[in-house]
PDB file of C-alpha atoms in Angstrom:
ATOM      1  CA  MET Q   1     104.207  10.225  78.586  1.00 48.00           C
ATOM      2  CA  ALA Q   2     107.287  12.275  79.386  1.00 73.00           C
ATOM      3  CA  ASN Q   3     108.568  15.077  77.154  1.00 87.00           C
ATOM      4  CA  PRO Q   4     110.136  13.472  74.214  1.00 92.00           C
ATOM      5  CA  ILE Q   5     112.907  16.218  73.821  1.00 93.00           C
ATOM      6  CA  THR Q   6     113.908  15.597  77.852  1.00 93.00           C
ATOM      7  CA  HIS Q   7     113.926  11.949  77.306  1.00 92.00           C
ATOM      8  CA  CYS Q   8     116.144  12.439  74.020  1.00 93.00           C
ATOM      9  CA  LEU Q   9     118.530  15.131  75.542  1.00 93.00           C
ATOM     10  CA  ASP Q  10     118.923  12.575  78.426  1.00 93.00           C
ATOM     11  CA  ARG Q  11     119.621   9.982  75.924  1.00 93.00           C
ATOM     12  CA  LEU Q  12     122.386  12.388  74.161  1.00 92.00           C
ATOM     13  CA  SER Q  13     123.961  13.098  77.771  1.00 91.00           C
ATOM     14  CA  LEU Q  14     122.649  16.841  77.023  1.00 91.00           C
ATOM     15  CA  ALA Q  15     119.929  16.803  79.787  1.00 89.00           C
ATOM     16  CA  ASP Q  16     121.771  19.497  81.824  1.00 92.00           C
ATOM     17  CA  ASN Q  17     122.267  21.803  78.997  1.00 92.00           C
ATOM     18  CA  VAL Q  18     119.126  24.082  79.451  1.00 94.00           C
ATOM     19  CA  LYS Q  19     119.873  26.576  76.503  1.00 95.00           C
ATOM     20  CA  VAL Q  20     119.812  23.561  74.041  1.00 95.00           C
ATOM     21  CA  LYS Q  21     116.508  22.277  75.501  1.00 94.00           C
ATOM     22  CA  GLN Q  22     115.110  25.822  75.615  1.00 95.00           C
ATOM     23  CA  ARG Q  23     116.020  26.260  71.682  1.00 95.00           C
ATOM     24  CA  ALA Q  24     114.989  22.745  70.717  1.00 95.00           C
ATOM     25  CA  GLU Q  25     111.324  23.480  72.459  1.00 95.00           C
ATOM     26  CA  GLU Q  26     111.368  26.649  70.446  1.00 95.00           C
ATOM     27  CA  PHE Q  27     112.190  24.850  67.093  1.00 94.00           C
ATOM     28  CA  GLN Q  28     109.471  22.497  68.192  1.00 94.00           C
ATOM     29  CA  GLY Q  29     107.062  25.081  68.369  1.00 93.00           C
ATOM     30  CA  LYS Q  30     107.959  26.441  64.715  1.00 93.00           C
ATOM     31  CA  LEU Q  31     107.454  22.845  63.441  1.00 93.00           C
ATOM     32  CA  THR Q  32     103.687  22.988  64.742  1.00 90.00           C
ATOM     33  CA  ASN Q  33     102.427  23.958  61.158  1.00 88.00           C
ATOM     34  CA  THR Q  34     104.572  21.275  59.694  1.00 88.00           C
ATOM     35  CA  PRO Q  35     102.813  18.130  58.741  1.00 89.00           C
ATOM     36  CA  ASN Q  36     103.387  15.119  61.060  1.00 89.00           C
ATOM     37  CA  LYS Q  37     103.769  12.957  58.013  1.00 93.00           C
ATOM     38  CA  ILE Q  38     107.232  14.118  57.352  1.00 91.00           C
ATOM     39  CA  PHE Q  39     108.132  12.523  60.890  1.00 94.00           C
ATOM     40  CA  GLU Q  40     106.743   9.193  60.146  1.00 93.00           C
ATOM     41  CA  LYS Q  41     109.911   7.694  59.333  1.00 93.00           C
ATOM     42  CA  GLY Q  42     111.160   7.484  63.117  1.00 93.00           C
ATOM     43  CA  PRO Q  43     109.233   7.474  66.281  1.00 94.00           C
ATOM     44  CA  ASN Q  44     111.728  10.152  67.723  1.00 95.00           C
ATOM     45  CA  LEU Q  45     112.519  12.214  64.506  1.00 96.00           C
ATOM     46  CA  LYS Q  46     110.913  15.415  65.479  1.00 95.00           C
ATOM     47  CA  PRO Q  47     112.600  15.516  68.840  1.00 96.00           C
ATOM     48  CA  VAL Q  48     116.105  14.696  67.652  1.00 96.00           C
ATOM     49  CA  ILE Q  49     115.910  17.262  64.756  1.00 96.00           C
ATOM     50  CA  CYS Q  50     114.625  19.989  67.011  1.00 95.00           C
ATOM     51  CA  ILE Q  51     117.584  19.071  69.448  1.00 96.00           C
ATOM     52  CA  GLN Q  52     120.036  19.307  66.401  1.00 94.00           C
ATOM     53  CA  LEU Q  53     118.758  22.474  65.212  1.00 94.00           C
ATOM     54  CA  ALA Q  54     119.170  23.896  68.485  1.00 94.00           C
ATOM     55  CA  TYR Q  55     122.501  22.494  69.221  1.00 93.00           C
ATOM     56  CA  GLU Q  56     123.674  23.825  65.801  1.00 88.00           C
ATOM     57  CA  SER Q  57     122.006  27.234  66.456  1.00 89.00           C
ATOM     58  CA  LEU Q  58     124.297  27.496  69.697  1.00 90.00           C
ATOM     59  CA  LYS Q  59     127.408  27.350  67.523  1.00 81.00           C
ATOM     60  CA  ASN Q  60     128.311  23.413  68.576  1.00 84.00           C
ATOM     61  CA  TYR Q  61     129.457  21.851  65.140  1.00 75.00           C
ATOM     62  CA  ASP Q  62     130.296  18.507  66.186  1.00 82.00           C
ATOM     63  CA  TRP Q  63     126.911  16.610  65.872  1.00 89.00           C
ATOM     64  CA  ASP Q  64     126.780  13.220  65.046  1.00 91.00           C
ATOM     65  CA  MET Q  65     124.353  12.313  62.487  1.00 91.00           C
ATOM     66  CA  LYS Q  66     124.539   8.794  62.868  1.00 94.00           C
ATOM     67  CA  LEU Q  67     123.772   8.847  66.526  1.00 94.00           C
ATOM     68  CA  GLY Q  68     121.068  11.522  65.761  1.00 94.00           C
ATOM     69  CA  ALA Q  69     119.489   8.909  63.178  1.00 95.00           C
ATOM     70  CA  GLN Q  70     120.000   6.055  65.766  1.00 96.00           C
ATOM     71  CA  LEU Q  71     118.292   7.791  68.586  1.00 96.00           C
ATOM     72  CA  ALA Q  72     115.603   8.982  66.189  1.00 95.00           C
ATOM     73  CA  GLY Q  73     114.730   5.277  65.150  1.00 95.00           C
ATOM     74  CA  CYS Q  74     115.375   5.868  61.096  1.00 95.00           C
ATOM     75  CA  THR Q  75     117.961   5.508  58.647  1.00 95.00           C
ATOM     76  CA  LEU Q  76     120.547   7.959  58.184  1.00 93.00           C
ATOM     77  CA  SER Q  77     119.431   8.777  54.799  1.00 91.00           C
ATOM     78  CA  ALA Q  78     115.685   9.121  56.133  1.00 93.00           C
ATOM     79  CA  TYR Q  79     117.423  11.548  58.891  1.00 94.00           C
ATOM     80  CA  GLU Q  80     119.098  13.455  56.420  1.00 91.00           C
ATOM     81  CA  SER Q  81     116.083  13.848  54.131  1.00 91.00           C
ATOM     82  CA  VAL Q  82     113.564  14.896  57.055  1.00 93.00           C
ATOM     83  CA  LEU Q  83     116.348  17.534  58.248  1.00 92.00           C
ATOM     84  CA  ARG Q  84     116.829  19.009  54.719  1.00 87.00           C
ATOM     85  CA  ILE Q  85     113.033  19.494  54.558  1.00 90.00           C
ATOM     86  CA  VAL Q  86     112.881  20.950  57.770  1.00 92.00           C
ATOM     87  CA  ARG Q  87     115.676  23.440  57.156  1.00 88.00           C
ATOM     88  CA  GLN Q  88     113.591  24.567  53.998  1.00 86.00           C
ATOM     89  CA  GLN Q  89     110.356  24.866  55.985  1.00 88.00           C
ATOM     90  CA  LEU Q  90     112.246  26.746  58.705  1.00 89.00           C
ATOM     91  CA  ASN Q  91     114.200  28.842  56.095  1.00 84.00           C
ATOM     92  CA  LEU Q  92     117.598  27.740  57.746  1.00 82.00           C
ATOM     93  CA  GLN Q  93     120.361  28.030  55.596  1.00 67.00           C
ATOM     94  CA  ASN Q  94     122.881  25.648  56.608  1.00 62.00           C
ATOM     95  CA  LYS Q  95     125.933  28.262  56.255  1.00 73.00           C
ATOM     96  CA  VAL Q  96     129.453  26.682  56.385  1.00 80.00           C
ATOM     97  CA  THR Q  97     132.041  28.377  58.312  1.00 84.00           C
ATOM     98  CA  LEU Q  98     136.158  27.898  58.333  1.00 87.00           C
ATOM     99  CA  ASP Q  99     135.118  27.171  62.152  1.00 86.00           C
ATOM    100  CA  MET Q 100     132.724  24.376  61.199  1.00 82.00           C
ATOM    101  CA  LEU Q 101     135.102  23.043  59.166  1.00 84.00           C
ATOM    102  CA  ALA Q 102     137.936  23.233  61.341  1.00 83.00           C
ATOM    103  CA  VAL Q 103     136.160  21.149  63.883  1.00 81.00           C
ATOM    104  CA  ALA Q 104     135.118  18.716  61.747  1.00 77.00           C
ATOM    105  CA  LEU Q 105     138.657  17.919  60.379  1.00 77.00           C
ATOM    106  CA  GLY Q 106     139.792  17.989  64.218  1.00 79.00           C
ATOM    107  CA  SER Q 107     142.308  20.605  63.389  1.00 78.00           C
ATOM    108  CA  THR Q 108     141.530  23.876  64.909  1.00 83.00           C
ATOM    109  CA  THR Q 109     144.901  24.726  64.964  1.00 86.00           C
ATOM    110  CA  MET Q 110     145.167  26.045  61.634  1.00 87.00           C
ATOM    111  CA  LEU Q 111     141.999  28.041  61.801  1.00 89.00           C
ATOM    112  CA  THR Q 112     143.805  31.356  62.210  1.00 91.00           C
ATOM    113  CA  HIS Q 113     145.792  30.410  59.223  1.00 91.00           C
ATOM    114  CA  ALA Q 114     142.710  29.603  57.262  1.00 92.00           C
ATOM    115  CA  ASN Q 115     141.135  32.959  58.082  1.00 93.00           C
ATOM    116  CA  ASP Q 116     144.161  34.786  57.414  1.00 94.00           C
ATOM    117  CA  LEU Q 117     144.064  33.143  53.674  1.00 93.00           C
ATOM    118  CA  TRP Q 118     140.185  34.002  53.352  1.00 93.00           C
ATOM    119  CA  GLN Q 119     140.491  37.282  54.420  1.00 94.00           C
ATOM    120  CA  ASP Q 120     143.687  37.881  51.937  1.00 94.00           C
ATOM    121  CA  PHE Q 121     141.960  35.953  49.173  1.00 93.00           C
ATOM    122  CA  SER Q 122     138.653  37.155  49.260  1.00 92.00           C
ATOM    123  CA  THR Q 123     140.071  41.054  49.585  1.00 92.00           C
ATOM    124  CA  ASN Q 124     142.342  40.527  46.641  1.00 93.00           C
ATOM    125  CA  TYR Q 125     139.519  38.869  44.608  1.00 91.00           C
ATOM    126  CA  LEU Q 126     137.145  41.353  45.224  1.00 91.00           C
ATOM    127  CA  ASN Q 127     139.417  44.400  44.597  1.00 92.00           C
ATOM    128  CA  LYS Q 128     140.177  42.879  41.068  1.00 92.00           C
ATOM    129  CA  LEU Q 129     136.594  43.299  40.122  1.00 88.00           C
ATOM    130  CA  THR Q 130     134.208  46.338  39.558  1.00 87.00           C
ATOM    131  CA  GLY Q 131     130.386  47.193  39.498  1.00 86.00           C
ATOM    132  CA  ALA Q 132     128.174  44.357  39.096  1.00 86.00           C
ATOM    133  CA  LYS Q 133     130.828  41.794  38.732  1.00 87.00           C
ATOM    134  CA  LYS Q 134     132.175  42.794  42.301  1.00 86.00           C
ATOM    135  CA  LEU Q 135     128.384  42.387  43.530  1.00 84.00           C
ATOM    136  CA  ASN Q 136     128.199  38.880  42.291  1.00 84.00           C
ATOM    137  CA  ALA Q 137     131.399  37.746  43.109  1.00 85.00           C
ATOM    138  CA  GLN Q 138     130.485  38.868  46.896  1.00 84.00           C
ATOM    139  CA  LYS Q 139     127.436  36.641  46.673  1.00 80.00           C
ATOM    140  CA  GLU Q 140     129.508  33.943  44.886  1.00 83.00           C
ATOM    141  CA  LEU Q 141     131.999  34.164  47.671  1.00 85.00           C
ATOM    142  CA  GLU Q 142     129.125  33.088  50.257  1.00 80.00           C
ATOM    143  CA  ASP Q 143     128.798  29.567  48.509  1.00 77.00           C
ATOM    144  CA  SER Q 144     130.521  26.928  50.861  1.00 79.00           C
ATOM    145  CA  CYS Q 145     132.730  25.634  48.039  1.00 82.00           C
ATOM    146  CA  TRP Q 146     135.123  28.469  48.575  1.00 89.00           C
ATOM    147  CA  LYS Q 147     135.667  27.702  52.491  1.00 89.00           C
ATOM    148  CA  GLY Q 148     136.079  24.179  51.746  1.00 87.00           C
ATOM    149  CA  ALA Q 149     138.883  24.858  49.339  1.00 89.00           C
ATOM    150  CA  ILE Q 150     140.435  27.277  52.009  1.00 91.00           C
ATOM    151  CA  MET Q 151     140.235  24.465  54.159  1.00 88.00           C
ATOM    152  CA  TYR Q 152     141.583  21.978  51.876  1.00 87.00           C
ATOM    153  CA  ILE Q 153     144.593  24.119  50.957  1.00 88.00           C
ATOM    154  CA  CYS Q 154     145.414  24.860  54.409  1.00 88.00           C
ATOM    155  CA  ALA Q 155     145.141  20.959  55.862  1.00 83.00           C
ATOM    156  CA  LYS Q 156     147.311  19.945  52.701  1.00 85.00           C
ATOM    157  CA  SER Q 157     149.920  22.490  53.857  1.00 86.00           C
ATOM    158  CA  PHE Q 158     149.846  21.677  57.328  1.00 80.00           C
ATOM    159  CA  GLY Q 159     150.130  17.998  56.561  1.00 79.00           C
ATOM    160  CA  VAL Q 160     146.521  16.957  57.820  1.00 72.00           C
ATOM    161  CA  SER Q 161     144.832  13.906  56.435  1.00 70.00           C
ATOM    162  CA  VAL Q 162     141.813  15.021  54.749  1.00 63.00           C
ATOM    163  CA  GLU Q 163     138.642  13.109  53.742  1.00 63.00           C
ATOM    164  CA  ILE Q 164     137.240  16.526  52.572  1.00 50.00           C
ATOM    165  CA  LYS Q 165     134.425  15.141  50.277  1.00 45.00           C
ATOM    166  CA  MET Q 166     132.971  12.897  53.434  1.00 47.00           C
ATOM    167  CA  THR Q 167     133.548  15.663  56.077  1.00 51.00           C
ATOM    168  CA  CYS Q 168     131.978  18.454  53.719  1.00 50.00           C
ATOM    169  CA  MET Q 169     129.076  16.082  53.027  1.00 48.00           C
ATOM    170  CA  LYS Q 170     128.610  15.390  57.287  1.00 52.00           C
ATOM    171  CA  ILE Q 171     128.286  19.373  57.437  1.00 50.00           C
TER     172      ILE Q 171
END
């Protein structure tokens, strides 16, 4: 049988992307110790998840979860569940960045303003704190909800229609 990663990349029109293929094969190698029972929900589940992780690791944020689930041969909820398990197994934290949110919202033009607002906010917020409170606040600012709030504020001020709950859930 042909390489399932190659087959899935072909179906996703990513066959020419050598970096994605190499990275997907690396992820597949890292999953050798993961029980196969996890991937029984779909015939192509393992290779598609490896491809998604590879795609995202190369700073591509426009992955279509529905298409991934369809190609994997399972439901969207099963796909998301296995993806969450695999990320935990590989100790991959899905950090949300302003870049990711801008792409997901389809409005990268406000990214520079969002970055400026984030810089101003985080600097001013941390400057008001001292000691242990400042250290805790620095860790707290790594949570994705803060960046989501910044993008929401920018989107509202630019008049961009935002379904922020659904967009953030996809990411």
